[in-house]
GROMACS .gro file of C-alpha atoms in nm:
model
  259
    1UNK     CA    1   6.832  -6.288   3.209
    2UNK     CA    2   7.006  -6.029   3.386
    3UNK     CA    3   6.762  -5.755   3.475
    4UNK     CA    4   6.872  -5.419   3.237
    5UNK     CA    5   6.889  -5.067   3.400
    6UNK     CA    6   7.035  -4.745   3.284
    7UNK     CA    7   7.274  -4.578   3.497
    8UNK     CA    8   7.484  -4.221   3.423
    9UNK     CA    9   7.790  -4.254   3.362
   10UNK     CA   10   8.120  -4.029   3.395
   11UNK     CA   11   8.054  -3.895   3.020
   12UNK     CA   12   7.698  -3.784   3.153
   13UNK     CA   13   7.530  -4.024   2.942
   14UNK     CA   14   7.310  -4.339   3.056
   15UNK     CA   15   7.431  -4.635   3.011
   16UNK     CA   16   7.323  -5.006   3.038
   17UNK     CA   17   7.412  -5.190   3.322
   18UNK     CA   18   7.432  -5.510   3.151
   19UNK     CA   19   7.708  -5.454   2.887
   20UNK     CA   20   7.820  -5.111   2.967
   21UNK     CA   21   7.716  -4.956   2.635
   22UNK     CA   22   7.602  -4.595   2.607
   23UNK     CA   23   7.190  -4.596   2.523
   24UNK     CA   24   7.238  -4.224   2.478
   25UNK     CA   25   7.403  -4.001   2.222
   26UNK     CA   26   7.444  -3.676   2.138
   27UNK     CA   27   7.360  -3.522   1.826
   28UNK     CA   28   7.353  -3.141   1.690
   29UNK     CA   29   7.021  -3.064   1.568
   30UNK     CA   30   6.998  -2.705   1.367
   31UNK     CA   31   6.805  -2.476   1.646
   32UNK     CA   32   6.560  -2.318   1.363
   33UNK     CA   33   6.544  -1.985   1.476
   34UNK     CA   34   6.731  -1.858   1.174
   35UNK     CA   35   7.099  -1.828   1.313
   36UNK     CA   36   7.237  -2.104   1.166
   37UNK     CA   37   7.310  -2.255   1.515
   38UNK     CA   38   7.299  -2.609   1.627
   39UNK     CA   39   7.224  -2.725   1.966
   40UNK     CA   40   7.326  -3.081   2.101
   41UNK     CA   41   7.036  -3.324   2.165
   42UNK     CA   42   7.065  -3.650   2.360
   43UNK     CA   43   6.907  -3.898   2.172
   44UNK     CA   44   6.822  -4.296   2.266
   45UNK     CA   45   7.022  -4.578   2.128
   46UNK     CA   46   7.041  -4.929   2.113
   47UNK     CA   47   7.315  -5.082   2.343
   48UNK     CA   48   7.489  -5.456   2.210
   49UNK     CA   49   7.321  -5.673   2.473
   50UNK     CA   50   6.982  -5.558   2.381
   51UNK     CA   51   7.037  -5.553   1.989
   52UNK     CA   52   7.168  -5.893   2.007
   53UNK     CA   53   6.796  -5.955   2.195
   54UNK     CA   54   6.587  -5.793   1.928
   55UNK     CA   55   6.837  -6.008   1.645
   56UNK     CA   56   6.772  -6.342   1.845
   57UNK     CA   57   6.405  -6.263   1.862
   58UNK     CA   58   6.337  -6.131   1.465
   59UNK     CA   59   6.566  -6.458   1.399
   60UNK     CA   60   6.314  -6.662   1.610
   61UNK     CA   61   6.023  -6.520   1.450
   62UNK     CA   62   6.190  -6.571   1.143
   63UNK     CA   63   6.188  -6.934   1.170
   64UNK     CA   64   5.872  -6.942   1.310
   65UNK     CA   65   5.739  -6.811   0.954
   66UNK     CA   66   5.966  -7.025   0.767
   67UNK     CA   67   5.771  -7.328   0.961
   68UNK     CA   68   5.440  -7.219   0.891
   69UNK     CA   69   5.591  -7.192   0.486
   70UNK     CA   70   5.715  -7.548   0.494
   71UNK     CA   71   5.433  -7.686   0.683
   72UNK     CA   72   5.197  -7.529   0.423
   73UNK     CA   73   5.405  -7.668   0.166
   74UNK     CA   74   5.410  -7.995   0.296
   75UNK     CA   75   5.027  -8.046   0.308
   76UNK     CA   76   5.033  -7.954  -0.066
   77UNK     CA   77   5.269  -8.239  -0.148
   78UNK     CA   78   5.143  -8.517  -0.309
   79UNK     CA   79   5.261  -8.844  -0.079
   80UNK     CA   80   5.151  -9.147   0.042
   81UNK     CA   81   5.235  -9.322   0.399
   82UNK     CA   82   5.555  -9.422   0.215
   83UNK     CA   83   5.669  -9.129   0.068
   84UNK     CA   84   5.648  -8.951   0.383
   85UNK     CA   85   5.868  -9.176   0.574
   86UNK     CA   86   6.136  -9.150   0.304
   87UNK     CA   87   6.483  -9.030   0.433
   88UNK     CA   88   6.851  -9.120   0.374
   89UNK     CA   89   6.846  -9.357   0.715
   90UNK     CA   90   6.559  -9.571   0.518
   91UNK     CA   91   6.700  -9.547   0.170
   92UNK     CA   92   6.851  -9.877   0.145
   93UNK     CA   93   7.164  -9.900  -0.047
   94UNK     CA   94   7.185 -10.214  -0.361
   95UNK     CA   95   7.455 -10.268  -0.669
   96UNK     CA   96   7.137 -10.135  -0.845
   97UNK     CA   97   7.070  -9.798  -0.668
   98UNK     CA   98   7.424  -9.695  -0.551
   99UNK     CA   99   7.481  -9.420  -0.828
  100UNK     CA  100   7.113  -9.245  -0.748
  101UNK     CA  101   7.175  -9.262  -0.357
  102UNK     CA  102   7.496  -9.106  -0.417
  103UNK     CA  103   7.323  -8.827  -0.633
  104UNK     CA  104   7.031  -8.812  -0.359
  105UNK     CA  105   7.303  -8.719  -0.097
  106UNK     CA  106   7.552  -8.462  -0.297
  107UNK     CA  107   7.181  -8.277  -0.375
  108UNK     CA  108   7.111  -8.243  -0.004
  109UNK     CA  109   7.415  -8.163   0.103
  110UNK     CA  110   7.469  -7.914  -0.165
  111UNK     CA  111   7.116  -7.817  -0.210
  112UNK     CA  112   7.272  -7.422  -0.128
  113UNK     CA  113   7.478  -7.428  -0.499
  114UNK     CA  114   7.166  -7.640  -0.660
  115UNK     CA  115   6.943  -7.341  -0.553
  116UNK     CA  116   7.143  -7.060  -0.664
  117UNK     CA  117   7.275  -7.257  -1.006
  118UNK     CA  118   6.874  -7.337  -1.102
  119UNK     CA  119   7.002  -7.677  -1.090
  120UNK     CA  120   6.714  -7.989  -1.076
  121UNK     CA  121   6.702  -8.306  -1.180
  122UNK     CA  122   6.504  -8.565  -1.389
  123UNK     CA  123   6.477  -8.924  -1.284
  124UNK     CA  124   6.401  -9.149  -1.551
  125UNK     CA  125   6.346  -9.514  -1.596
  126UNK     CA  126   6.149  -9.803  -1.559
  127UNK     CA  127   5.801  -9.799  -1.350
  128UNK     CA  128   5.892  -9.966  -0.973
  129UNK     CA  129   6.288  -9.860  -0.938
  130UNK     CA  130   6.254  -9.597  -0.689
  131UNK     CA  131   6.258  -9.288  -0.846
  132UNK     CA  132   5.970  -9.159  -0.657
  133UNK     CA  133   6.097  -9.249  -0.364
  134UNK     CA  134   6.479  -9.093  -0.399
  135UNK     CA  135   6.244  -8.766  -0.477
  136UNK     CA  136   6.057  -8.795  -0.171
  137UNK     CA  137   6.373  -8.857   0.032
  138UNK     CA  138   6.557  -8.514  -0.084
  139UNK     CA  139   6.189  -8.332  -0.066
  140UNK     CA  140   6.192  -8.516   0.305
  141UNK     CA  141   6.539  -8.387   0.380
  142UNK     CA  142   6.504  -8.086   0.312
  143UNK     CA  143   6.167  -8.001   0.471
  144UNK     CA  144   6.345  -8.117   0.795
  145UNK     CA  145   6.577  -7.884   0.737
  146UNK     CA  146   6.347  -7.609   0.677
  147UNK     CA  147   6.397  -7.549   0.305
  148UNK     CA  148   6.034  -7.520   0.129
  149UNK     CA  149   5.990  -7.809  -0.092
  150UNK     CA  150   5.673  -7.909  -0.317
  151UNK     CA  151   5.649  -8.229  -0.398
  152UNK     CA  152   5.324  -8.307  -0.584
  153UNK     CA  153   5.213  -8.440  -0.983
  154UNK     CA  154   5.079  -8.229  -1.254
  155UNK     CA  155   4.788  -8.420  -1.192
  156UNK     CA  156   4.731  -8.288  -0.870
  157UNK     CA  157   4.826  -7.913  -1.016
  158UNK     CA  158   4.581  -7.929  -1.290
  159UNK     CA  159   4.256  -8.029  -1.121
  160UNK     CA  160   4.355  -7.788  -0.819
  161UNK     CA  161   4.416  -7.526  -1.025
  162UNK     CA  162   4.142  -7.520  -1.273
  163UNK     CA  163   4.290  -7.262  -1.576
  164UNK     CA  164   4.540  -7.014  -1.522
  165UNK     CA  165   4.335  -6.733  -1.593
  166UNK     CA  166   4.179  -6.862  -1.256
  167UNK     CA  167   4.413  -7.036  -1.059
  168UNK     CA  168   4.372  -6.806  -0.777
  169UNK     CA  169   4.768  -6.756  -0.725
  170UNK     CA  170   4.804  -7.101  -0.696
  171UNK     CA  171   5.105  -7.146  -0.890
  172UNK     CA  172   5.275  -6.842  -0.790
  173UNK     CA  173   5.251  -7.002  -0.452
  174UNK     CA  174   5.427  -7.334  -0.497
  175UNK     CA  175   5.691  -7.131  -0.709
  176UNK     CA  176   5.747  -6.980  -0.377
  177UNK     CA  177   5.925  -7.307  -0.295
  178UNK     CA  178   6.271  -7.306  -0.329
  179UNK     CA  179   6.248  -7.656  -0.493
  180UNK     CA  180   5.950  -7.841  -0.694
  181UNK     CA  181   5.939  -8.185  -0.721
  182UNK     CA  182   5.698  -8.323  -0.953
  183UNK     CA  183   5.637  -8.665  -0.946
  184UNK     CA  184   5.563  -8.897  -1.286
  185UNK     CA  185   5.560  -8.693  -1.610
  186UNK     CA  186   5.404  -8.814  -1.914
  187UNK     CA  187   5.111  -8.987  -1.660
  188UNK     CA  188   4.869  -8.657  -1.755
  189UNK     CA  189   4.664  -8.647  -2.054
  190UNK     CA  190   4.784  -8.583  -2.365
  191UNK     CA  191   4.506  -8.303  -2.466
  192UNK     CA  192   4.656  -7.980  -2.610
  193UNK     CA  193   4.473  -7.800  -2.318
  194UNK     CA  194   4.664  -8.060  -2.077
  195UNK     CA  195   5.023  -8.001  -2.298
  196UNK     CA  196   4.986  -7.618  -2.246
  197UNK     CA  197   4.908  -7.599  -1.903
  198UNK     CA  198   5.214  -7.846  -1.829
  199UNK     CA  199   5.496  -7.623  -2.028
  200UNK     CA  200   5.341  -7.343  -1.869
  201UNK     CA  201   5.374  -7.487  -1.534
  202UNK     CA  202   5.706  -7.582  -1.620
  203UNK     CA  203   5.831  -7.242  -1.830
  204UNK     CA  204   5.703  -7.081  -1.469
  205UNK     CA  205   5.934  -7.234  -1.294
  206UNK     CA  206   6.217  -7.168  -1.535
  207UNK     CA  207   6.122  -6.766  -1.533
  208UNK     CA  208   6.123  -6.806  -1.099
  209UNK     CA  209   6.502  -6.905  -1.142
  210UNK     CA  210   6.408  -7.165  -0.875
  211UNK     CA  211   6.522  -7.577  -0.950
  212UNK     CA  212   6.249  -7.834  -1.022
  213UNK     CA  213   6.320  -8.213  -0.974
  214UNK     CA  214   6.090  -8.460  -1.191
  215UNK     CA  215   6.023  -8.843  -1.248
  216UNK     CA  216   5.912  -8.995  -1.533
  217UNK     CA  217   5.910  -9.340  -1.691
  218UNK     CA  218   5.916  -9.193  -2.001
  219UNK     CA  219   6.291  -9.306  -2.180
  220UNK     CA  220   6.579  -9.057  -2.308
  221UNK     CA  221   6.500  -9.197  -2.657
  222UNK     CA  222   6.117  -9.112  -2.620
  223UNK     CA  223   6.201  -8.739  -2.526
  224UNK     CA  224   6.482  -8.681  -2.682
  225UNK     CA  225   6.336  -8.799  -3.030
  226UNK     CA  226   5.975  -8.709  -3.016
  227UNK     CA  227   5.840  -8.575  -3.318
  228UNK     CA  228   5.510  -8.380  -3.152
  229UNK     CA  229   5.609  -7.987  -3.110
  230UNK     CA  230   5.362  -7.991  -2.818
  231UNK     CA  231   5.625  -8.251  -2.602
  232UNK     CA  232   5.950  -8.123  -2.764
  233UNK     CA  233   5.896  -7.730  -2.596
  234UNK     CA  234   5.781  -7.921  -2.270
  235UNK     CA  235   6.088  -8.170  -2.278
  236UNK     CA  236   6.365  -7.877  -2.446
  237UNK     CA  237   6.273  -7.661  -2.124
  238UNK     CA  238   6.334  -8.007  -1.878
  239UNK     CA  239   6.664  -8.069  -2.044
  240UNK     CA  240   6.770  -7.697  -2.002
  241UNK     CA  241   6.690  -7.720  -1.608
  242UNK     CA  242   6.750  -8.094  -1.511
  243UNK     CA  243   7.025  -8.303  -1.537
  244UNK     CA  244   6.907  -8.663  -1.639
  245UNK     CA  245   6.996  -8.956  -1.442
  246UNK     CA  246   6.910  -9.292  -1.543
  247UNK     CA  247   6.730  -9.524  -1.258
  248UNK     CA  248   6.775  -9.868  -1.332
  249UNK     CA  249   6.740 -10.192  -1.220
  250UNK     CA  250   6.506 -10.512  -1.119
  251UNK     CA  251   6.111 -10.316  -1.027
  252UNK     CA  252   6.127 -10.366  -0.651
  253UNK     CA  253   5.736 -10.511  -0.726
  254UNK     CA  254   5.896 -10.763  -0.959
  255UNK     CA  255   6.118 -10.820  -0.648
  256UNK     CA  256   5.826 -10.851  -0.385
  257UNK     CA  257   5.611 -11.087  -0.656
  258UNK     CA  258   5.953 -11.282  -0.690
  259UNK     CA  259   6.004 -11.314  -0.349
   0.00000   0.00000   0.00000
């Protein structure tokens, strides 16, 4: 970097050497001894080469917070070895998955419009056909591009959080993600305590404005048709967030038992 000085120039002001930009100006300040008068003033200014250094440098620490957001956010995602490694390179392409990788992508790539139209996503269908994993590969995604993702389990949200009257601003903080993932609905308890706590988890992140992704093996039928008022507010709320797309297909642990 070039080494800054100020030097006068033929105005009479100082200027910086590097770009040539005044760093002084004048200004009339009233003189307050009751005449009304104003006397000019030379005050100090930022020139363009060193704003564009204090821009780079907020911008730096910027993404230097950002980090230590995602990181955070990452350790409070629920994943195995498996689910960590999931990306686009790994997810392999079959007759079977071709409409969800397609989905998977258009969400990353336009993950900017998904965040601003509240838009998620619920992944439903039978237990072993990779809906899990085509979560963990847009919450993978995006962490590597420095969006804040959650991806974790109301399981995992209910015994870390206790109640609510409690919870010790632990769900305000993962609603501080600009997407939650949450992994297998339907696998909590079915207790009215349980029920409550998930359509308040849920209504949360409706009232955050913020889009939620979740996977379920639960069927259209059995949500769209349930008769319990406890499920029908928690599914009503999914189905005004998430569009529903069908995962289908052979259980890749069929396919491994098959050979």
């Amino acid at each position: 970097m070039m080494a800054r000085e100020e030097i006068l120039g033929q105005d009479g002001l100082l200027h910086c050497s590097v770009c040539g930009d005044a760093v002084e100006k004048i200004i009339p300040f009233p003189a307050f001894d009751g005449t009304g008068r104003k006397e000019d003033m030379k005050v100090h200014v930022m020139c363009t080469c060193r704003r564009k250094e204090k821009e780079e440098y907020e911008a730096e620490q910027k993404k230097l917070e950002e980090m230590k957001i995602v990181e955070g956010l990452r350790k409070l995602s629920l994943m195995d070895e498996k689910l960590v490694q999931a990306r686009l390179s790994t997810f392999t392409e079959t007759d079977d998955n071709a409409r969800l990788l397609k989905i998977v992508r258009n969400y990353i790539s336009n993950f900017d419009k998904m965040l601003s139209d509240n838009q998620g996503l619920l992944l439903w269908g039978p237990v072993g056909t990779g809906k899990s994993y085509a979560a963990a590969v847009i919450a993978n995604e995006l962490l590597d591009r420095r969006t804040s993702v959650v991806m974790t389990s109301f399981i995992k949200i209910l015994k870390e959080v206790g109640t609510f009257d409690s919870d010790n601003g632990k769900i305000e903080k993962i609603n501080q993600s600009k997407l939650l993932i949450i992994d297998d609905l339907g696998a909590e308890r079915g207790t009215d305590y349980t029920l409550e706590r998930v359509y308040d988890i849920i209504d949360s992140r409706y009232r955050s404005n913020k889009p939620i992704i979740l996977t379920t093996n639960l069927t259209m039928e059995q949500m769209k048709n349930c008769d319990d008022i406890r499920y029908n507010r928690i599914y009503d709320r999914i189905f005004e967030m998430c569009y529903p797309v069908k995962v289908s297909g052979l259980s890749w642990r069929k396919k491994i038992l098959e050979g």
